[in-house]
Short mmCIF file of C-alpha atoms and ligand atoms in Angstrom, two decimals:
data_model
loop_
_atom_site.label_atom_id
_atom_site.label_comp_id
_atom_site.label_asym_id
_atom_site.label_seq_id
_atom_site.Cartn_x
_atom_site.Cartn_y
_atom_site.Cartn_z
CA UNK J 1 -32.87 -44.09 26.84
CA UNK J 2 -32.27 -43.72 30.57
CA UNK J 3 -33.74 -40.61 32.13
CA UNK J 4 -33.12 -39.51 35.69
CA UNK J 5 -36.04 -37.57 37.19
CA UNK J 6 -35.64 -35.29 40.21
CA UNK J 7 -38.54 -33.71 42.08
CA UNK J 8 -37.55 -30.71 44.15
CA UNK J 9 -40.24 -31.45 46.73
CA UNK J 10 -39.94 -33.76 49.74
CA UNK J 11 -43.69 -33.55 50.40
CA UNK J 12 -45.48 -36.92 50.45
CA UNK J 13 -48.29 -35.77 48.17
CA UNK J 14 -46.10 -33.49 46.09
CA UNK J 15 -47.52 -32.40 42.72
CA UNK J 16 -44.01 -32.24 41.28
CA UNK J 17 -43.33 -35.83 42.32
CA UNK J 18 -46.77 -36.90 41.05
CA UNK J 19 -46.04 -35.36 37.66
CA UNK J 20 -42.75 -37.27 37.35
CA UNK J 21 -44.49 -40.50 38.46
CA UNK J 22 -47.14 -39.96 35.78
CA UNK J 23 -44.40 -39.42 33.20
CA UNK J 24 -42.70 -42.62 34.24
CA UNK J 25 -45.98 -44.54 33.94
CA UNK J 26 -46.76 -43.34 30.42
CA UNK J 27 -43.28 -43.21 28.92
CA UNK J 28 -42.64 -45.26 25.76
CA UNK J 29 -41.13 -48.72 26.14
CA UNK J 30 -37.66 -47.58 25.02
CA UNK J 31 -37.52 -44.99 27.81
CA UNK J 32 -36.59 -45.91 31.36
CA UNK J 33 -37.28 -43.15 33.88
CA UNK J 34 -35.61 -43.49 37.29
CA UNK J 35 -37.07 -41.24 39.95
CA UNK J 36 -34.36 -40.08 42.35
CA UNK J 37 -35.50 -40.65 45.91
CA UNK J 38 -32.40 -39.55 47.80
CA UNK J 39 -32.73 -35.77 47.77
CA UNK J 40 -33.37 -35.53 51.52
CA UNK J 41 -30.17 -37.47 52.24
CA UNK J 42 -27.81 -35.23 50.27
CA UNK J 43 -25.58 -33.44 52.80
CA UNK J 44 -25.31 -29.63 52.78
CA UNK J 45 -22.97 -28.59 50.00
CA UNK J 46 -19.51 -27.67 51.17
CA UNK J 47 -16.81 -26.92 48.58
CA UNK J 48 -14.17 -28.04 51.11
CA UNK J 49 -15.48 -31.62 50.87
CA UNK J 50 -14.77 -33.79 47.83
CA UNK J 51 -17.94 -35.27 46.35
CA UNK J 52 -16.21 -38.67 46.25
CA UNK J 53 -16.16 -38.67 50.06
CA UNK J 54 -19.96 -38.36 50.24
CA UNK J 55 -21.69 -41.67 49.34
CA UNK J 56 -25.13 -40.08 48.84
CA UNK J 57 -23.67 -37.50 46.49
CA UNK J 58 -21.78 -40.20 44.62
CA UNK J 59 -24.99 -42.22 44.27
CA UNK J 60 -26.59 -39.22 42.56
CA UNK J 61 -23.55 -38.58 40.37
CA UNK J 62 -23.44 -42.24 39.32
CA UNK J 63 -27.14 -42.24 38.43
CA UNK J 64 -26.59 -39.12 36.37
CA UNK J 65 -23.57 -40.64 34.62
CA UNK J 66 -25.73 -43.65 33.61
CA UNK J 67 -28.46 -41.37 32.21
CA UNK J 68 -28.87 -39.77 28.79
CA UNK J 69 -31.38 -37.23 30.02
CA UNK J 70 -32.61 -35.42 33.10
CA UNK J 71 -36.12 -34.34 34.07
CA UNK J 72 -36.50 -31.76 36.86
CA UNK J 73 -39.71 -30.52 38.45
CA UNK J 74 -39.44 -28.10 41.35
CA UNK J 75 -41.84 -26.21 43.55
CA UNK J 76 -41.40 -22.48 44.03
CA UNK J 77 -40.61 -21.44 47.59
CA UNK J 78 -40.35 -17.67 48.24
CA UNK J 79 -39.74 -17.05 44.53
CA UNK J 80 -36.86 -19.54 44.35
CA UNK J 81 -36.40 -23.24 43.65
CA UNK J 82 -36.47 -25.56 46.65
CA UNK J 83 -33.38 -25.51 48.85
CA UNK J 84 -32.91 -29.28 48.70
CA UNK J 85 -32.83 -29.21 44.90
CA UNK J 86 -30.39 -26.27 44.76
CA UNK J 87 -28.21 -28.05 47.31
CA UNK J 88 -28.04 -31.19 45.17
CA UNK J 89 -27.33 -29.18 42.01
CA UNK J 90 -24.50 -27.34 43.75
CA UNK J 91 -22.75 -30.69 44.35
CA UNK J 92 -23.00 -31.37 40.60
CA UNK J 93 -21.65 -28.04 39.37
CA UNK J 94 -18.01 -29.06 39.13
CA UNK J 95 -18.59 -32.60 37.81
CA UNK J 96 -18.49 -33.63 34.18
CA UNK J 97 -21.73 -35.67 34.34
CA UNK J 98 -23.85 -32.57 33.82
CA UNK J 99 -22.06 -31.05 30.82
CA UNK J 100 -24.27 -31.19 27.69
CA UNK J 101 -26.84 -33.33 29.55
CA UNK J 102 -30.26 -32.94 27.86
CA UNK J 103 -32.59 -31.49 30.50
CA UNK J 104 -36.35 -30.88 30.58
CA UNK J 105 -37.73 -28.56 33.23
CA UNK J 106 -41.33 -28.95 34.37
CA UNK J 107 -43.57 -26.68 36.37
CA UNK J 108 -46.76 -27.64 38.21
CA UNK J 109 -47.93 -24.14 39.10
CA UNK J 110 -48.65 -21.50 36.41
CA UNK J 111 -48.14 -18.70 38.95
CA UNK J 112 -44.67 -19.95 39.94
CA UNK J 113 -42.66 -18.17 37.23
CA UNK J 114 -39.65 -17.11 39.34
CA UNK J 115 -38.48 -20.61 40.25
CA UNK J 116 -38.79 -21.95 36.74
CA UNK J 117 -36.87 -18.98 35.30
CA UNK J 118 -34.18 -19.40 37.94
CA UNK J 119 -33.93 -23.13 37.25
CA UNK J 120 -33.38 -22.44 33.54
CA UNK J 121 -30.58 -20.02 34.44
CA UNK J 122 -28.96 -22.51 36.85
CA UNK J 123 -29.06 -25.39 34.35
CA UNK J 124 -27.67 -23.18 31.56
CA UNK J 125 -24.87 -22.03 33.88
CA UNK J 126 -24.07 -25.67 34.65
CA UNK J 127 -23.75 -26.32 30.88
CA UNK J 128 -26.85 -28.48 30.75
CA UNK J 129 -28.61 -28.69 27.39
CA UNK J 130 -32.19 -27.51 27.99
CA UNK J 131 -34.66 -29.05 25.55
CA UNK J 132 -37.10 -26.13 25.33
CA UNK J 133 -39.65 -28.11 23.30
CA UNK J 134 -40.09 -30.50 26.26
CA UNK J 135 -40.39 -27.93 29.05
CA UNK J 136 -44.05 -27.74 30.04
CA UNK J 137 -46.30 -26.40 32.76
CA UNK J 138 -48.97 -28.80 33.98
CA UNK J 139 -51.41 -26.88 36.21
CA UNK J 140 -51.64 -29.23 39.19
CA UNK J 141 -51.71 -26.73 42.06
CA UNK J 142 -54.81 -27.34 44.24
CA UNK J 143 -55.97 -30.12 41.89
CA UNK J 144 -55.51 -32.97 44.41
CA UNK J 145 -54.54 -35.14 41.45
CA UNK J 146 -52.50 -38.30 41.96
CA UNK J 147 -50.28 -39.71 39.18
CA UNK J 148 -53.25 -41.86 38.08
CA UNK J 149 -55.53 -38.82 38.12
CA UNK J 150 -53.06 -36.88 35.99
CA UNK J 151 -53.00 -39.66 33.41
CA UNK J 152 -56.80 -39.87 33.43
CA UNK J 153 -57.00 -36.18 32.55
CA UNK J 154 -56.90 -36.16 28.75
CA UNK J 155 -55.36 -32.71 28.33
CA UNK J 156 -52.64 -33.31 30.91
CA UNK J 157 -51.88 -36.80 29.67
CA UNK J 158 -51.60 -35.53 26.09
CA UNK J 159 -49.34 -32.68 27.18
CA UNK J 160 -47.05 -35.07 29.09
CA UNK J 161 -46.78 -37.56 26.22
CA UNK J 162 -46.05 -34.73 23.77
CA UNK J 163 -43.32 -33.39 26.07
CA UNK J 164 -41.64 -36.80 26.39
CA UNK J 165 -41.76 -37.33 22.61
CA UNK J 166 -40.36 -33.84 22.02
CA UNK J 167 -37.55 -34.62 24.46
CA UNK J 168 -36.68 -37.84 22.62
CA UNK J 169 -36.88 -36.25 19.16
CA UNK J 170 -34.87 -33.14 20.01
CA UNK J 171 -32.24 -35.12 21.92
CA UNK J 172 -31.81 -37.49 18.97
CA UNK J 173 -31.67 -34.57 16.52
CA UNK J 174 -29.02 -32.73 18.56
CA UNK J 175 -26.99 -35.95 18.94
CA UNK J 176 -27.05 -36.44 15.17
CA UNK J 177 -25.93 -32.85 14.59
CA UNK J 178 -23.07 -33.31 17.07
CA UNK J 179 -21.79 -36.44 15.26
C1 FMN T 201 -42.83 -22.08 52.37
C2 FMN T 201 -43.57 -22.01 51.07
C3 FMN T 201 -43.30 -20.98 50.20
C4 FMN T 201 -43.98 -20.89 48.98
N1 FMN T 201 -43.68 -19.87 48.12
C5 FMN T 201 -44.30 -19.79 46.93
C6 FMN T 201 -43.97 -18.74 46.01
O1 FMN T 201 -43.13 -17.91 46.24
N2 FMN T 201 -44.64 -18.74 44.81
C7 FMN T 201 -45.58 -19.68 44.48
O2 FMN T 201 -46.12 -19.61 43.37
N3 FMN T 201 -45.89 -20.69 45.34
C8 FMN T 201 -45.28 -20.76 46.54
N4 FMN T 201 -45.57 -21.79 47.40
C9 FMN T 201 -46.53 -22.82 46.98
C10 FMN T 201 -45.82 -24.09 46.48
O3 FMN T 201 -44.97 -23.79 45.40
C11 FMN T 201 -46.86 -25.11 46.06
O4 FMN T 201 -47.56 -25.50 47.22
C12 FMN T 201 -46.30 -26.34 45.36
O5 FMN T 201 -47.35 -27.15 44.95
C13 FMN T 201 -45.45 -27.19 46.23
O6 FMN T 201 -44.93 -28.24 45.45
P1 FMN T 201 -45.26 -29.77 45.76
O7 FMN T 201 -46.75 -29.94 45.61
O8 FMN T 201 -44.49 -30.54 44.74
O9 FMN T 201 -44.81 -30.03 47.17
C14 FMN T 201 -44.94 -21.87 48.62
C15 FMN T 201 -45.19 -22.93 49.53
C16 FMN T 201 -44.52 -23.00 50.72
C17 FMN T 201 -44.80 -24.16 51.64
#
């Protein structure tokens, strides 16, 4: 299974990016997680411009088309998701890559409830298939934990592994039901 993972933070020591890195490091052998590193290069969304004329947007769309699942982890800024993440998602709204895509949404701050709620609404509106069983909050805010530190924390590591397994199980179950 190929999973594309997008962190909504551009910060070097981002907790959201660290969480996705930790997930990549502990994912089962049959799962390949690609962490998208081009968010800062996505141009401002403009409906007058065709996505096919924007190479950075096409790179994202192609990665998504090659994936069977999407992980998203976003910081909350002023009660919303990060602008760079929303900008990238806006480019994907009209494409077919997103439709029925299994998506897990992660949160690294228990107090950041607005952004995570908004992200659920956005993904549902884009016809993504949110796998609720895999959506977790890992309380990393102010922890100073690196990806290695996250994996060395038993409770966090267990929670992450359970979320990945739930994502795989639920995705397989829904695929079987659709056949
Ligand atoms: C400009 C700005 C606005 C923020 N607004 C909120 C907010 O509304 N609610 C909240 O819970 N945290 C808020 N935060 C805290 C961030 O969500 C938090 O620092 C988070 O860890 C950033 O994600 P990152 O570590 O992946 O970069 C804000 C931080 C910044 C810099």
